[in-house]
Coordinates of C-alpha atoms and ligand atoms in Angstrom, one line a residue:
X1166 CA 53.8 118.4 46.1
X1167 CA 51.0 116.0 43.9
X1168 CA 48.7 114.1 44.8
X1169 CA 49.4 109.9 44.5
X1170 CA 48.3 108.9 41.1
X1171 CA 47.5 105.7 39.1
X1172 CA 50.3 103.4 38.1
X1173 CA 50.1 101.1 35.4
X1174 CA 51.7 98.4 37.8
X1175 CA 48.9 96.0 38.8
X1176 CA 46.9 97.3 35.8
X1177 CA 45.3 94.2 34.0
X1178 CA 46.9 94.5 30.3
X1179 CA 45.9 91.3 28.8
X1180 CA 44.1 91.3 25.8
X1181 CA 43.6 94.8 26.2
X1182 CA 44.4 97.8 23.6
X1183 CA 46.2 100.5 25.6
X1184 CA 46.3 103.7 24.1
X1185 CA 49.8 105.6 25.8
X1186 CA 50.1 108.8 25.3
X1187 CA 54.1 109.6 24.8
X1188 CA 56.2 112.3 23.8
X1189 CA 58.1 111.2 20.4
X1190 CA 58.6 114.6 19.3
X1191 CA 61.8 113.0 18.2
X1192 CA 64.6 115.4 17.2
X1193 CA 65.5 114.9 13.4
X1194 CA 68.3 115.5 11.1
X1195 CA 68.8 115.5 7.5
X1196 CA 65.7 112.7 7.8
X1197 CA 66.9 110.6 10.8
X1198 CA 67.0 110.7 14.7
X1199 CA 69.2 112.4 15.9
X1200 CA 68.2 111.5 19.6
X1201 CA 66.6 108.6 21.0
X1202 CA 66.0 109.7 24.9
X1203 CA 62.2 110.3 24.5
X1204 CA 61.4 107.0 22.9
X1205 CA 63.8 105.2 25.3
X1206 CA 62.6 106.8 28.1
X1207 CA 59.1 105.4 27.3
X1208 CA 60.1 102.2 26.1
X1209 CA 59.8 100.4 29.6
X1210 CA 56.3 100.7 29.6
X1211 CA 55.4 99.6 25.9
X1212 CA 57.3 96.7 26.9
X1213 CA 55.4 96.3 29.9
X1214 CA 52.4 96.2 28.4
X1215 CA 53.3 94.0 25.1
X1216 CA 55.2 91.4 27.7
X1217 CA 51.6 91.2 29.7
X1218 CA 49.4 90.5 26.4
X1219 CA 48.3 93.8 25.4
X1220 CA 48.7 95.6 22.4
X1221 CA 50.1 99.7 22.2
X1222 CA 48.0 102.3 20.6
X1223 CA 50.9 105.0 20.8
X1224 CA 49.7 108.4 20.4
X1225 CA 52.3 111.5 20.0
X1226 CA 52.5 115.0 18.8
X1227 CA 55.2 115.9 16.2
X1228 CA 56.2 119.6 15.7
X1229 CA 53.5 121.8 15.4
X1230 CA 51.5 121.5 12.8
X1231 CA 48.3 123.3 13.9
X1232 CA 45.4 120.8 13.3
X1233 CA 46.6 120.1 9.5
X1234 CA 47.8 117.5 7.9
X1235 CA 51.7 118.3 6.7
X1236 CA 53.8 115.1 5.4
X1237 CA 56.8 117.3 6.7
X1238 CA 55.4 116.3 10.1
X1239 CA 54.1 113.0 9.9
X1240 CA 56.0 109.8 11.3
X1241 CA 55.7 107.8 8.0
X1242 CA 59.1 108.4 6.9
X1243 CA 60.3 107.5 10.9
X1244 CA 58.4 104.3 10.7
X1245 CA 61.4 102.2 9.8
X1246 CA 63.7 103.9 12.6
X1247 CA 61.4 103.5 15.0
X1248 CA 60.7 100.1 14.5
X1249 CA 64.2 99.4 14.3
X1250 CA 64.8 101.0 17.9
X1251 CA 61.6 99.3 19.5
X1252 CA 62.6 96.0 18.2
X1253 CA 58.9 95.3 17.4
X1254 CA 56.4 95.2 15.4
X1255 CA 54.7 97.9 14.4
X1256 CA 52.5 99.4 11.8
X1257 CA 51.5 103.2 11.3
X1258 CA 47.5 104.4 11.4
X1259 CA 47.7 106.7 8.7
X1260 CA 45.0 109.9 8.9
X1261 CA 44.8 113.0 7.3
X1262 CA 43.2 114.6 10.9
X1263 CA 39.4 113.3 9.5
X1264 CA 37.1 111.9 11.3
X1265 CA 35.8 109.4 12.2
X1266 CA 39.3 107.1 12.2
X1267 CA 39.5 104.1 9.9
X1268 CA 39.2 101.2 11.2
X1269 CA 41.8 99.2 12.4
X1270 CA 43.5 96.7 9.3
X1271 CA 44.1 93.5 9.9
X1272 CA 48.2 94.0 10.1
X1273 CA 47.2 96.9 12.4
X1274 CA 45.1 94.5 14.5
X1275 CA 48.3 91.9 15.0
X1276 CA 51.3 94.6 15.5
X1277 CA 53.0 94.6 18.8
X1278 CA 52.8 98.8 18.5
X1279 CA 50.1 100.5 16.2
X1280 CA 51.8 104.5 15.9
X1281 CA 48.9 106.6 15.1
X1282 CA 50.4 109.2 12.9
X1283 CA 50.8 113.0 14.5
X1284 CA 47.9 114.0 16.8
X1285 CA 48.3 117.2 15.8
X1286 CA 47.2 117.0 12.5
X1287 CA 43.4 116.6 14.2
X1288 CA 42.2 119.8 14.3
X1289 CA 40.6 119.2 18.0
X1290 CA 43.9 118.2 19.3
X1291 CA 45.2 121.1 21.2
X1292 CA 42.0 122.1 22.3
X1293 CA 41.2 119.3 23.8
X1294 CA 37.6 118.4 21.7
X1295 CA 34.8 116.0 23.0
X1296 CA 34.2 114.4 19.5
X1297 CA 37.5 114.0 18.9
X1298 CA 38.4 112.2 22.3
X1299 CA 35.5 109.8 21.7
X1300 CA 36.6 108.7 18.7
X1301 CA 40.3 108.4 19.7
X1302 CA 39.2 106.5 23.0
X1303 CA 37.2 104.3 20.8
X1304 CA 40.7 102.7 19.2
X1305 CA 41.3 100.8 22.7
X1306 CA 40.2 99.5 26.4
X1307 CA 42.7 102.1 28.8
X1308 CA 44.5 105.3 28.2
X1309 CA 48.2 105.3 29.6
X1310 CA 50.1 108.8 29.9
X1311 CA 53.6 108.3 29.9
X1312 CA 54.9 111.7 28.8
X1313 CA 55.7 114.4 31.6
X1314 CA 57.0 116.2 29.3
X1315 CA 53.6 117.3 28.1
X1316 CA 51.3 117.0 31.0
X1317 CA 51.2 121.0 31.3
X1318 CA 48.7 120.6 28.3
X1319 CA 45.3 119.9 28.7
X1320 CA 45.3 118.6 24.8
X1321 CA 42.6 115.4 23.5
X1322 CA 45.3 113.1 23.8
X1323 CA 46.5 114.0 27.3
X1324 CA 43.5 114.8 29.5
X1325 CA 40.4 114.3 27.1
X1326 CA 41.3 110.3 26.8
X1327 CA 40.6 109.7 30.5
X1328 CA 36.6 110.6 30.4
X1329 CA 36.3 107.7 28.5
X1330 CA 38.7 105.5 29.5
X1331 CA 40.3 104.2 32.5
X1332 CA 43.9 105.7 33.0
X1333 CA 46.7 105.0 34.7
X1334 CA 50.6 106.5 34.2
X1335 CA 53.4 104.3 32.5
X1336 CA 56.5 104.1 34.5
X1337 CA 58.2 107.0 32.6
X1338 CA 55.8 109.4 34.2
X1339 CA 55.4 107.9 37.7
X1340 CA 59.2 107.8 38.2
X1341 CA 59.6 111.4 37.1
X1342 CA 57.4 112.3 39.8
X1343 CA 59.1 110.5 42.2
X1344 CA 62.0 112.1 41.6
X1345 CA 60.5 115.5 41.3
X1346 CA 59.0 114.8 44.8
X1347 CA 61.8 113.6 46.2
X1348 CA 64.5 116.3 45.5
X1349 CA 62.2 119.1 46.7
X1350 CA 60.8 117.0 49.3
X1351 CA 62.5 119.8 51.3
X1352 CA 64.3 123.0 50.0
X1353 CA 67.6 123.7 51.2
X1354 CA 68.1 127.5 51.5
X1355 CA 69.6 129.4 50.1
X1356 CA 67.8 128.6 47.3
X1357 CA 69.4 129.7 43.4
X1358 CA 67.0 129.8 40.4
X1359 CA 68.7 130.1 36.8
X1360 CA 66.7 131.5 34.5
X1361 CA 68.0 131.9 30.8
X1362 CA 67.1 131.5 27.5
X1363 CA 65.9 133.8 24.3
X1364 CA 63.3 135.8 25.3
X1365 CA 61.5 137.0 28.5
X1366 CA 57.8 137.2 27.0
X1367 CA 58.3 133.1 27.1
X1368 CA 59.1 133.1 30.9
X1369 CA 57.5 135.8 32.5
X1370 CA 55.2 133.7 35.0
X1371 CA 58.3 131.1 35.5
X1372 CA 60.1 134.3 37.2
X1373 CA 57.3 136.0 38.9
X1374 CA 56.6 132.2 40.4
X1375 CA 60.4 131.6 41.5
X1376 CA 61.2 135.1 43.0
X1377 CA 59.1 134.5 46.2
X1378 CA 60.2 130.7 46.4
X1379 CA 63.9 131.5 45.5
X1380 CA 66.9 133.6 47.5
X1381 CA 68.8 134.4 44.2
X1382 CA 67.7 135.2 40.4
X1383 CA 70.3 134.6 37.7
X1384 CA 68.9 135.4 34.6
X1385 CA 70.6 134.6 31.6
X1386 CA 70.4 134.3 27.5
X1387 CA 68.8 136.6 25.4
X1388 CA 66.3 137.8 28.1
X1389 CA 69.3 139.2 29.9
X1390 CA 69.4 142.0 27.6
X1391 CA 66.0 143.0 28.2
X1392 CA 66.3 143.9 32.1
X1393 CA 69.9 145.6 31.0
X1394 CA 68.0 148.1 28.6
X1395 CA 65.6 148.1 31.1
X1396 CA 68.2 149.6 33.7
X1397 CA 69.2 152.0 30.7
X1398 CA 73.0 150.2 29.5
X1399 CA 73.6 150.0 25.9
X1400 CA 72.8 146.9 24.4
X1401 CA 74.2 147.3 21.1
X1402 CA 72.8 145.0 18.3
X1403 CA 71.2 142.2 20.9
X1404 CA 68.7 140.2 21.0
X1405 CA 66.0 142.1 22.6
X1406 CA 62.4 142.5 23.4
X1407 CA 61.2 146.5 23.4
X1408 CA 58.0 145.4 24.5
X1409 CA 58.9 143.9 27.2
X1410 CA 61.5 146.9 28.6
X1411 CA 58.5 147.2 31.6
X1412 CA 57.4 143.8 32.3
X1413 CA 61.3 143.7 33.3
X1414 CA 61.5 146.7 35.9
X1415 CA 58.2 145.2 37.3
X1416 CA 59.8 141.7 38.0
X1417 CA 62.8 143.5 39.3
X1418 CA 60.8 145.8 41.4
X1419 CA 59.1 142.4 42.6
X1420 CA 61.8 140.8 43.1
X1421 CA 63.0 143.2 45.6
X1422 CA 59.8 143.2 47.4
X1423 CA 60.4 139.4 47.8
X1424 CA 64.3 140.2 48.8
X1425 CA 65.2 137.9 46.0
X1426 CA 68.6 139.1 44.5
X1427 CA 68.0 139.2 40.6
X1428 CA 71.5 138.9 39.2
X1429 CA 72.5 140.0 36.0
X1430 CA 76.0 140.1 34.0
X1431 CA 78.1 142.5 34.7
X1432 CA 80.2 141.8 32.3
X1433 CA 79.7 140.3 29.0
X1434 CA 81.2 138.3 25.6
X1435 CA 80.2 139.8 22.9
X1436 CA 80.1 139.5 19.1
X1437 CA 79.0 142.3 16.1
X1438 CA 77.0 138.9 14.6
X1439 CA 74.8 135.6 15.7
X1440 CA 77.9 133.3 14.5
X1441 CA 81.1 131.4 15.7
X1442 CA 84.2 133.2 16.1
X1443 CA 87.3 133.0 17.9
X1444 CA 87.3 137.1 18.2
X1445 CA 84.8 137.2 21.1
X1446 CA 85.2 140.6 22.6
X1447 CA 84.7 140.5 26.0
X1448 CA 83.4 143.7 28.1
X1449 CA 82.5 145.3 31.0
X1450 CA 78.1 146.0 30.9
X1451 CA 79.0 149.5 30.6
X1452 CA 81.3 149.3 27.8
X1453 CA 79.1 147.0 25.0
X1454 CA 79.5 148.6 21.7
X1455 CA 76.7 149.9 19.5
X1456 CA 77.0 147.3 16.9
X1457 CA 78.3 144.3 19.6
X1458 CA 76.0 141.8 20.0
X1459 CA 76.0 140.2 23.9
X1460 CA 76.0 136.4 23.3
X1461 CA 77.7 135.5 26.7
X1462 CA 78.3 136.3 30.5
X1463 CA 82.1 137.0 31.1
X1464 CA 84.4 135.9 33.4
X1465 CA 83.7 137.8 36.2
X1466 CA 80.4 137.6 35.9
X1467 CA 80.4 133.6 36.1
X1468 CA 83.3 133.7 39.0
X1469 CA 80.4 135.8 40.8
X1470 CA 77.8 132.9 39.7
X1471 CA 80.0 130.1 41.3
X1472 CA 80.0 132.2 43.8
X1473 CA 76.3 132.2 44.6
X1474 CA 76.2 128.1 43.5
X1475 CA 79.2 127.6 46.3
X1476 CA 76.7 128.5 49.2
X1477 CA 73.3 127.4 47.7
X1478 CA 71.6 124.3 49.0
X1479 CA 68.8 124.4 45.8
X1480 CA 69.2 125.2 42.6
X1481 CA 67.2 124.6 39.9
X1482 CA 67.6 125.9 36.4
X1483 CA 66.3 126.5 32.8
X1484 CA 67.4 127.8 30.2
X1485 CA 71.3 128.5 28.8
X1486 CA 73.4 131.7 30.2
X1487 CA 74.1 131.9 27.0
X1488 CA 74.1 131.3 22.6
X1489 CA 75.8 127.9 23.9
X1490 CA 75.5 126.8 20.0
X1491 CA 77.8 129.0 19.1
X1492 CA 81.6 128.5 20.2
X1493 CA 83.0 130.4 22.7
X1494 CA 79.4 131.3 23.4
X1495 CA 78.7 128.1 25.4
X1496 CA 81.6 128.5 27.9
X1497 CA 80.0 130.4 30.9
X1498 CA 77.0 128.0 30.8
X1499 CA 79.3 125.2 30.4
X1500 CA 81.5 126.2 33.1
X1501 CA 78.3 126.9 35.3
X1502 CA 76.6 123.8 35.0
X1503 CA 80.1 121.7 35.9
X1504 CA 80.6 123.5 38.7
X1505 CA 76.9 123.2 40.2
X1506 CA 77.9 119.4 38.8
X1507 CA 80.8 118.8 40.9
X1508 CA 78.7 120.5 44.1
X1509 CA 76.0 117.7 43.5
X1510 CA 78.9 115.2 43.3
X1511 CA 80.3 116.2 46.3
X1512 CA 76.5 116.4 48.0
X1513 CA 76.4 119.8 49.1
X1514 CA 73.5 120.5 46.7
X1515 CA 70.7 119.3 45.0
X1516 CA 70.4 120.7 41.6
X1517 CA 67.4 120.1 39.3
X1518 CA 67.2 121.1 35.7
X1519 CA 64.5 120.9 32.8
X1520 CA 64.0 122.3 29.4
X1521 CA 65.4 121.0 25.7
X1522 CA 67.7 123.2 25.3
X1523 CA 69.2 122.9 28.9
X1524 CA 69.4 119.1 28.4
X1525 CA 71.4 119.6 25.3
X1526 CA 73.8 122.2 27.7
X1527 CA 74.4 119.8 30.0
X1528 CA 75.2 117.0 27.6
X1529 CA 78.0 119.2 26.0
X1530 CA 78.8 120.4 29.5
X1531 CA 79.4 116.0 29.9
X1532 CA 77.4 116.5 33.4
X1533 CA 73.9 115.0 32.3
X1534 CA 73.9 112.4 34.6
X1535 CA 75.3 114.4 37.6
X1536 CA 72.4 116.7 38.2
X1537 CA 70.9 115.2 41.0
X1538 CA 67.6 115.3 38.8
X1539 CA 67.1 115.9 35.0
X1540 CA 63.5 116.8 34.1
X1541 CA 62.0 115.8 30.6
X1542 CA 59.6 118.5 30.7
X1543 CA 60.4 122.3 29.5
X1544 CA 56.7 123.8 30.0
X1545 CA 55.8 121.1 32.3
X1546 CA 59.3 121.1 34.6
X1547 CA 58.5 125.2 35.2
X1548 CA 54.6 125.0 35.6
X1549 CA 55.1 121.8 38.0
X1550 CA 57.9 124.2 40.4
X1551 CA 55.6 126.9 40.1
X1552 CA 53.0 124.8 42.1
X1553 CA 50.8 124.4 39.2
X1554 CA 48.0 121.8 39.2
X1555 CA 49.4 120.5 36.0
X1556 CA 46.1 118.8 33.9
X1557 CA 47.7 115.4 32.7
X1558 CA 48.5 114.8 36.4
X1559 CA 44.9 115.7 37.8
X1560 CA 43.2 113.2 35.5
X1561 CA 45.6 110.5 37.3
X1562 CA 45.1 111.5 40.6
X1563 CA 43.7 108.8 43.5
X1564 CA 42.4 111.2 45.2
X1565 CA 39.6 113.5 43.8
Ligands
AMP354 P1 64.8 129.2 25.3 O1 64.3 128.2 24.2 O2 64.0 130.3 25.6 O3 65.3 128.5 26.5 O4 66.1 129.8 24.6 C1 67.3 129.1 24.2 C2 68.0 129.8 23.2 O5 68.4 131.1 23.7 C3 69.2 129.1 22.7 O6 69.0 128.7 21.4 C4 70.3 130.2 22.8 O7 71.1 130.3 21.6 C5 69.5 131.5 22.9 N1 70.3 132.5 23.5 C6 70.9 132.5 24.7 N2 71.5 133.6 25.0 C7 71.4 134.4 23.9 C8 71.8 135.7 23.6 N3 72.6 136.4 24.4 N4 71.4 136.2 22.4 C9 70.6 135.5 21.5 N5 70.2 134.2 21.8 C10 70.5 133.7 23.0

């Protein structure tokens, strides 16, 4: 589905500064990490280049704090964890988003790893700004991109390195890719996409891109609620998007000119409030309350969706079914994903998932590691399916 790309294996790395581009937009409570997968996931690859003789300029994003500097967002106060989990040495290059950079210290110059603090706090950043690429590329020899997780974005740090700079992926990258290529090497049919989440302005083109590629349309979460007021049910007190009441008969006026069944609860658990509670009222669609709030698909409604999974070849999926944060709200999206686990186990289908939030589902569903492939990316995972030419990839390609 991409074109080959450059791998940093063969890359000479001796002596030479490699700037690698990775995603530690680390998750953080009350001031510590709560999860280490992005940093481990590129970790291989800073040791790579570290056990060859070069040095790591690491370059990430952290939150989003549009081209300003905000201490909230900088890695300063991570420094210490993040040493501690790399096992090496490394120093932070402090900025305030000016230009031109500082120049390099001397304890800079000797650390293993030199963390330049949030690329987001240069103003250029997301736009992906000439001056600013020059003087970042100016820090080191090579660029490395080891972050599929944000090579959807054509941002200074992931695209704008590699006009000055040769570039190569780390490992991280190059074996998400395999295994991207290699699961929808061919598509089994039928084909299932699940589709959930908050809100359907968010995933508008993800839908319109899977209903001709896909045999069956689950949508779930929040954006459920839409297409239901869309269809004229009462929604109650849910989650929903007016603005978006036509966008929703349009998709599901597309998705029948594409024959792609778009399925939607039939019935629902509900709640009068966004909170736990072990008085979840579950209802037919028809019968939702004015003050209920929908916060899950009921039981039939997931007997119907293991239905579907049972004769499905594909499936991939993003997004929860639904509020999985919130007990008993998790338990249809739970249920789902050990199902489609257990038909993966058994090899009757290849199931690929993407997106933070459906990571952390599958984690509390125990089945992470029985996907038959977990993508890091949210954006990237869904532009990637879609067929997208996805910029971070483009600047890697062999072949132009
Ligand atoms: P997204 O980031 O768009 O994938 O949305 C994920 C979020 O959607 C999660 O935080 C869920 O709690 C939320 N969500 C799922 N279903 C519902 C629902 N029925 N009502 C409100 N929020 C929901």
């Amino acid at each position: 589905m991409t074109s080959p790309i450059k791998r940093i294996d063969g890359v000479t790395l001796s002596d030479k500064r490699v700037l690698m581009r990775a995603d530690l937009n680390l998750p953080v409570q009350d001031g510590l990490v709560s999860d280490w997968t992005r940093l481990e996931r590129c970790t291989p690859t800073i040791r790579h280049i570290i056990d060859r003789g070069g040095q790591v300029v690491l370059l990430s994003h952290f939150g989003r704090p549009a081209g300003q500097y905000d201490p909230q967002l900088s890695f300063k106060e991570l420094l210490p964890q993040i040493r501690d989990k790399l096992a090496l040495s490394c120093e932070l290059l402090d900025h305030r988003g000016e230009l031109p950079l500082a120049s390099l210290n001397a304890q800079q110059e000797i650390a293993d790893v030199l963390l330049v603090d949030n690329t987001r706090f240069f103003s250029g950043e997301t736009t992906g700004d000439q001056t600013l690429s020059r003087a970042i590329a100016e820090l080191g020899d090579c660029f490395c991109l080891d972050a599929f997780s944000v090579s959807h974005r054509n941002h200074t740090t992931v695209t704008g390195l590699a006009s000055f700079l040769p570039s190569f992926a780390g490992f991280s990258l190059a074996d998400e890719l395999d295994a991207l290529n290699a699961t929808l090497a061919t598509i089994g049919r039928p084909c299932v996409a699940i589709v959930g989440g908050a809100k359907v302005s968010t995933k508008i083109d993800v839908l319109r891109n899977l209903i001709p590629k896909t045999d069956t349309l689950i949508v779930g979460g929040g954006m459920a609620n839409t297409f239901l007021k869309a269809i004229g049910y009462e929604i109650g007190s849910s989650l929903v998007e007016d603005d978006q009441l036509s966008t929703a008969r349009e998709i599901m006026q597309f998705a029948d000119s594409f024959d792609c069944a778009l399925v939607l609860p039939t019935d629902v658990a509900t709640h009068h409030t966004f909170a736990s509670t072990d008085k979840a009222l579950v209802c037919d669609i028809k019968d939702v309350g004015e003050s209920a709030m929908i916060l899950d698909f009921g039981p039939t409604s997931m007997a119907s969706i293991k239905g579907i999974v049972s004769s499905a070849k594909t499936l991939l999926w993003n997004g929860p079914l639904g509020a999985f944060e919130i007990i008993p709200f998790e338990i249809a999206s739970v249920e789902v994903a050990k199902f489609v686990a257990n038909r993966c186990a058994s090899g009757e289908l290849k199931a690929v998932a993407g997106g933070g939030d459906t990571l952390a589902l599958l984690a509390k569903a125990g089945v992470s590691d029985d996907f038959t492939f977990c993508s890091t990316g949210g954006g990237a995972f869904l532009e990637w399916l879609e067929g997208k030419k996805l910029p971070g990839l483009s600047i890697l390609s062999t072949v132009s």
